[in-house]
Amino acid sequence: MGKTALITGASAGIGAAFARRLAGDGYDLVLVARRQSRLAGLQGELERRHGITVSVMQADLAQSGEVARVAEAIERHPSLDMLINNAGFGTQGPFSEIELDQQLEMVAVHVVATMRLCRAALPGMIGRKRGTIVNVSSVAGFIPLAGRATYNSTKSFLTTFSQVLQAEVRDQGITVQALCPGFTSTEFHDTAAYGDFDRTSIPKWMWMPADKVVDISLAAIERNRVVVIPGLTNRLIVAAYRFRFTAAALRFLRRLVMGRWKN
């Protein structure tokens, strides 16, 4: 039996890049996303190109019932080798001005869905003494930037959750990774929430292709690295904050990304 990976948020961006890379490596895939037409197109592409089996599940992971359906599929799978929790979205603006329901949906997708799907996958992985979980977090989780209260906080949770989970299962043949990319060339900033976002305001050298992020993630799995920050620039930004150059780092990031928001 070949290896199988389940990927959420698989219809575009980092999720689609994971799907293409893993298909090339011979994995069968279960692709989960909201956009059925995108999933069907990717399914056809990968099956034709790589001769693998691709199943698709249309699901909105902000909805508890939809998460339960995906969790049940994971629990029923006879041998799921990899779970990639990639589904997510962003907002920008002060916490007090963004609709509360939208922020609660973000918590549901980033935090609750990730927890439920990890919980569904782990018993089988523990029983087989093998498995990999990648939780897609963000550099944003390390830095408390104004205007992104819920996004940055949920990403911080994902990083810590992954570290603790790895500590619990490391002796059982399972690898857990928190993948923390920075600016990535995807459709993430093309939503209505980022309608006034100007990509050209971010230097080209700060953007990383999604397939490069995936390559770094998968290479890090081989080295059992838990927290993975792709790119020297992103690592330097996080290091600057961690080593207490906080004020300077935050001033730089505010000017670069969100200069209009003030603490």
Coordinates of C-alpha atoms in Angstrom, one line a residue:
M1 CA 0.0 0.0 0.0
G2 CA 1.4 3.5 -1.0
K3 CA 1.6 6.4 1.3
T4 CA -1.4 8.8 1.8
A5 CA -1.5 12.5 2.8
L6 CA -4.6 14.5 3.7
I7 CA -4.2 18.3 3.1
T8 CA -6.6 21.0 4.2
G9 CA -6.8 24.3 2.3
A10 CA -5.6 22.3 -0.7
S11 CA -7.2 24.3 -3.5
A12 CA -4.5 27.0 -3.7
G13 CA -1.3 28.4 -2.3
I14 CA 0.8 26.4 0.1
G15 CA -1.8 23.6 0.3
A16 CA -1.8 23.1 -3.5
A17 CA 2.0 23.3 -3.5
F18 CA 2.1 20.5 -0.9
A19 CA -0.3 18.5 -3.1
R20 CA 1.8 18.8 -6.2
R21 CA 5.0 18.0 -4.4
L22 CA 3.7 15.0 -2.5
A23 CA 2.0 13.7 -5.7
G24 CA 5.3 13.8 -7.4
D25 CA 6.7 11.8 -4.5
G26 CA 4.1 9.1 -5.1
Y27 CA 1.6 9.9 -2.3
D28 CA -2.1 9.3 -2.8
L29 CA -3.9 12.3 -1.6
V30 CA -7.1 13.4 0.2
L31 CA -7.7 17.1 -0.6
V32 CA -10.0 19.2 1.5
A33 CA -11.1 22.8 0.7
R34 CA -14.2 24.9 0.2
R35 CA -14.0 25.3 -3.5
Q36 CA -15.2 22.2 -5.3
S37 CA -14.3 23.3 -8.8
R38 CA -10.7 24.0 -7.7
L39 CA -10.4 20.7 -6.0
A40 CA -11.7 18.8 -9.1
G41 CA -9.3 20.6 -11.3
L42 CA -6.3 19.8 -9.1
Q43 CA -7.5 16.2 -8.7
G44 CA -7.6 15.7 -12.5
E45 CA -4.2 17.3 -13.0
L46 CA -2.4 15.2 -10.3
E47 CA -4.0 11.9 -11.3
R48 CA -3.1 12.4 -15.0
R49 CA 0.4 13.6 -14.3
H50 CA 1.4 11.2 -11.6
G51 CA -0.9 8.2 -11.8
I52 CA -1.9 8.5 -8.1
T53 CA -5.3 8.3 -6.4
V54 CA -6.8 11.6 -5.4
S55 CA -9.9 11.9 -3.3
V56 CA -11.5 15.3 -2.7
M57 CA -13.7 16.6 0.2
Q58 CA -15.5 19.9 -0.1
A59 CA -15.7 21.3 3.5
D60 CA -15.8 24.6 5.3
L61 CA -13.7 24.1 8.4
A62 CA -15.3 27.0 10.1
Q63 CA -18.3 24.8 10.5
S64 CA -18.2 22.2 13.3
G65 CA -20.2 19.6 11.4
E66 CA -17.9 19.9 8.4
V67 CA -14.8 19.4 10.6
A68 CA -16.5 16.4 12.1
R69 CA -17.0 14.9 8.7
V70 CA -13.3 15.3 7.8
A71 CA -12.3 13.9 11.2
E72 CA -14.4 10.8 10.6
A73 CA -12.7 10.3 7.2
I74 CA -9.4 10.4 9.0
E75 CA -10.4 8.0 11.6
R76 CA -11.7 5.6 9.0
H77 CA -8.6 5.7 6.9
P78 CA -6.6 2.5 7.2
S79 CA -3.2 4.1 7.0
L80 CA -2.9 7.9 6.9
D81 CA 0.8 8.8 6.7
M82 CA 0.6 12.6 6.7
L83 CA -1.8 15.3 7.9
I84 CA -1.2 18.8 6.7
N85 CA -3.4 21.4 8.5
N86 CA -3.0 24.3 6.1
A87 CA -6.5 25.8 5.9
G88 CA -6.7 29.4 7.1
F89 CA -7.4 33.0 6.2
G90 CA -6.4 36.5 7.5
T91 CA -8.0 39.8 8.3
Q92 CA -6.5 43.3 8.9
G93 CA -7.7 46.1 11.2
P94 CA -8.2 46.7 14.9
F95 CA -9.9 43.9 16.9
S96 CA -12.7 46.3 17.9
E97 CA -13.6 47.0 14.3
I98 CA -13.6 43.6 12.7
E99 CA -16.8 41.6 12.9
L100 CA -16.7 39.2 15.9
D101 CA -18.2 36.4 13.9
Q102 CA -15.4 36.6 11.4
Q103 CA -12.8 36.4 14.1
L104 CA -14.5 33.5 15.8
E105 CA -14.5 31.7 12.4
M106 CA -10.7 32.3 12.3
V107 CA -10.3 30.6 15.7
A108 CA -12.5 27.8 14.5
V109 CA -10.4 27.2 11.4
H110 CA -6.9 27.8 12.7
V111 CA -7.3 26.4 16.2
V112 CA -10.4 24.2 16.7
A113 CA -10.2 22.4 13.3
T114 CA -6.5 21.7 13.7
M115 CA -7.0 20.3 17.2
R116 CA -9.8 18.0 16.1
L117 CA -8.0 16.7 13.0
C118 CA -4.8 16.1 14.9
R119 CA -6.9 14.2 17.5
A120 CA -8.5 12.2 14.8
A121 CA -5.2 11.2 13.2
L122 CA -3.0 10.5 16.2
P123 CA -4.5 7.2 17.5
G124 CA -3.9 5.5 14.1
M125 CA -0.5 7.0 13.8
I126 CA 0.5 5.9 17.3
G127 CA -0.8 2.4 16.6
R128 CA 1.3 2.2 13.5
K129 CA 4.3 3.8 15.1
R130 CA 4.7 6.3 12.2
G131 CA 3.2 9.4 10.8
T132 CA 3.7 13.1 10.2
I133 CA 1.7 16.2 11.0
V134 CA 2.4 19.6 9.6
N135 CA 0.5 22.5 11.1
V136 CA 0.9 25.6 9.0
S137 CA 1.5 28.5 11.3
S138 CA 3.2 31.8 10.5
V139 CA 6.1 34.2 11.3
A140 CA 3.2 36.4 12.5
G141 CA 2.7 34.1 15.5
F142 CA 6.0 35.3 17.0
I143 CA 5.3 39.1 16.6
P144 CA 2.4 41.0 18.3
L145 CA 1.6 43.4 15.5
A146 CA -1.3 45.8 15.9
G147 CA -4.1 45.2 13.5
R148 CA -3.8 41.4 13.5
A149 CA -4.8 40.4 17.0
T150 CA -6.7 37.2 16.2
Y151 CA -4.6 36.1 13.3
N152 CA -1.3 36.4 15.1
S153 CA -2.7 34.9 18.3
T154 CA -4.1 31.8 16.6
K155 CA -0.8 31.3 14.7
S156 CA 1.1 31.6 18.0
F157 CA -1.2 28.9 19.4
L158 CA -0.4 26.6 16.4
T159 CA 3.3 26.9 17.0
T160 CA 3.1 26.1 20.7
F161 CA 0.6 23.4 20.2
S162 CA 2.8 21.7 17.7
Q163 CA 5.9 21.9 20.0
V164 CA 4.0 20.4 22.9
L165 CA 2.4 17.7 20.7
Q166 CA 5.8 16.7 19.3
A167 CA 7.1 16.4 22.9
E168 CA 4.3 14.0 23.6
V169 CA 4.7 11.7 20.6
R170 CA 8.4 11.9 19.7
D171 CA 9.1 8.5 21.1
Q172 CA 6.2 6.9 19.1
G173 CA 7.6 7.4 15.6
I174 CA 5.6 10.5 14.8
T175 CA 6.9 13.8 13.6
V176 CA 5.0 17.1 14.3
Q177 CA 6.0 20.3 12.6
A178 CA 4.9 23.9 12.9
L179 CA 5.7 25.5 9.5
C180 CA 6.0 29.3 10.0
P181 CA 6.3 31.0 6.6
G182 CA 6.5 34.8 6.1
F183 CA 5.2 36.6 2.9
T184 CA 4.4 33.8 0.4
S185 CA 3.4 34.2 -3.2
T186 CA -0.2 32.9 -3.0
E187 CA -3.8 34.2 -3.2
F188 CA -3.8 34.8 0.6
H189 CA -3.8 38.6 0.1
D190 CA -6.3 38.6 -2.8
T191 CA -9.4 38.4 -0.5
A192 CA -11.8 41.2 0.3
A193 CA -10.1 41.6 3.7
Y194 CA -7.0 42.7 1.9
G195 CA -8.6 44.9 -0.7
D196 CA -6.3 47.8 0.0
F197 CA -3.2 45.7 0.4
D198 CA -0.4 46.8 -2.0
R199 CA 2.0 43.9 -2.8
T200 CA 4.5 46.3 -4.1
S201 CA 4.9 47.9 -0.7
I202 CA 6.7 44.7 0.3
P203 CA 10.2 44.3 -1.2
K204 CA 10.4 41.4 -3.7
W205 CA 13.2 39.8 -1.7
M206 CA 10.7 39.2 1.2
W207 CA 8.4 37.1 -0.9
M208 CA 8.9 33.3 -1.2
P209 CA 7.3 31.0 -3.7
A210 CA 4.9 28.5 -2.2
D211 CA 6.8 25.5 -3.6
K212 CA 10.0 26.7 -1.9
V213 CA 8.2 26.9 1.4
V214 CA 7.0 23.3 0.9
D215 CA 10.5 22.1 -0.1
I216 CA 11.9 23.5 3.1
S217 CA 9.2 22.0 5.2
L218 CA 9.6 18.5 3.8
A219 CA 13.4 18.7 4.1
A220 CA 13.0 19.7 7.7
I221 CA 10.8 16.7 8.5
E222 CA 13.8 14.5 7.5
R223 CA 15.8 16.4 10.2
N224 CA 13.1 16.2 12.8
R225 CA 12.9 20.0 13.1
V226 CA 9.7 21.1 14.9
V227 CA 9.5 24.8 14.3
V228 CA 10.5 25.7 10.7
I229 CA 10.8 29.3 9.6
P230 CA 11.6 29.3 5.9
G231 CA 14.0 31.9 4.6
L232 CA 16.9 33.8 6.2
T233 CA 15.0 37.1 6.3
N234 CA 12.1 35.6 8.2
R235 CA 14.4 33.9 10.7
L236 CA 16.3 37.2 11.3
I237 CA 13.0 39.0 11.9
V238 CA 11.9 36.4 14.5
A239 CA 15.4 36.4 16.0
A240 CA 15.4 40.2 16.3
Y241 CA 12.1 40.1 18.3
R242 CA 13.2 37.1 20.4
F243 CA 16.5 38.8 21.3
R244 CA 14.7 41.8 22.7
F245 CA 15.3 44.2 19.8
T246 CA 11.5 44.5 20.1
A247 CA 10.9 48.2 19.6
A248 CA 13.1 48.4 16.5
A249 CA 11.7 45.2 15.0
L250 CA 8.1 46.4 15.5
R251 CA 8.8 49.9 14.1
F252 CA 10.3 48.3 11.0
L253 CA 7.4 45.9 10.5
R254 CA 4.8 48.6 11.1
R255 CA 6.4 50.9 8.4
L256 CA 6.7 47.9 6.0
V257 CA 3.4 46.3 6.4
M258 CA 0.8 48.2 8.4
G259 CA 2.0 51.7 9.0
R260 CA -1.4 53.2 9.4
W261 CA -2.2 51.1 12.5
K262 CA -0.9 52.6 15.8
N263 CA -0.5 51.1 19.2

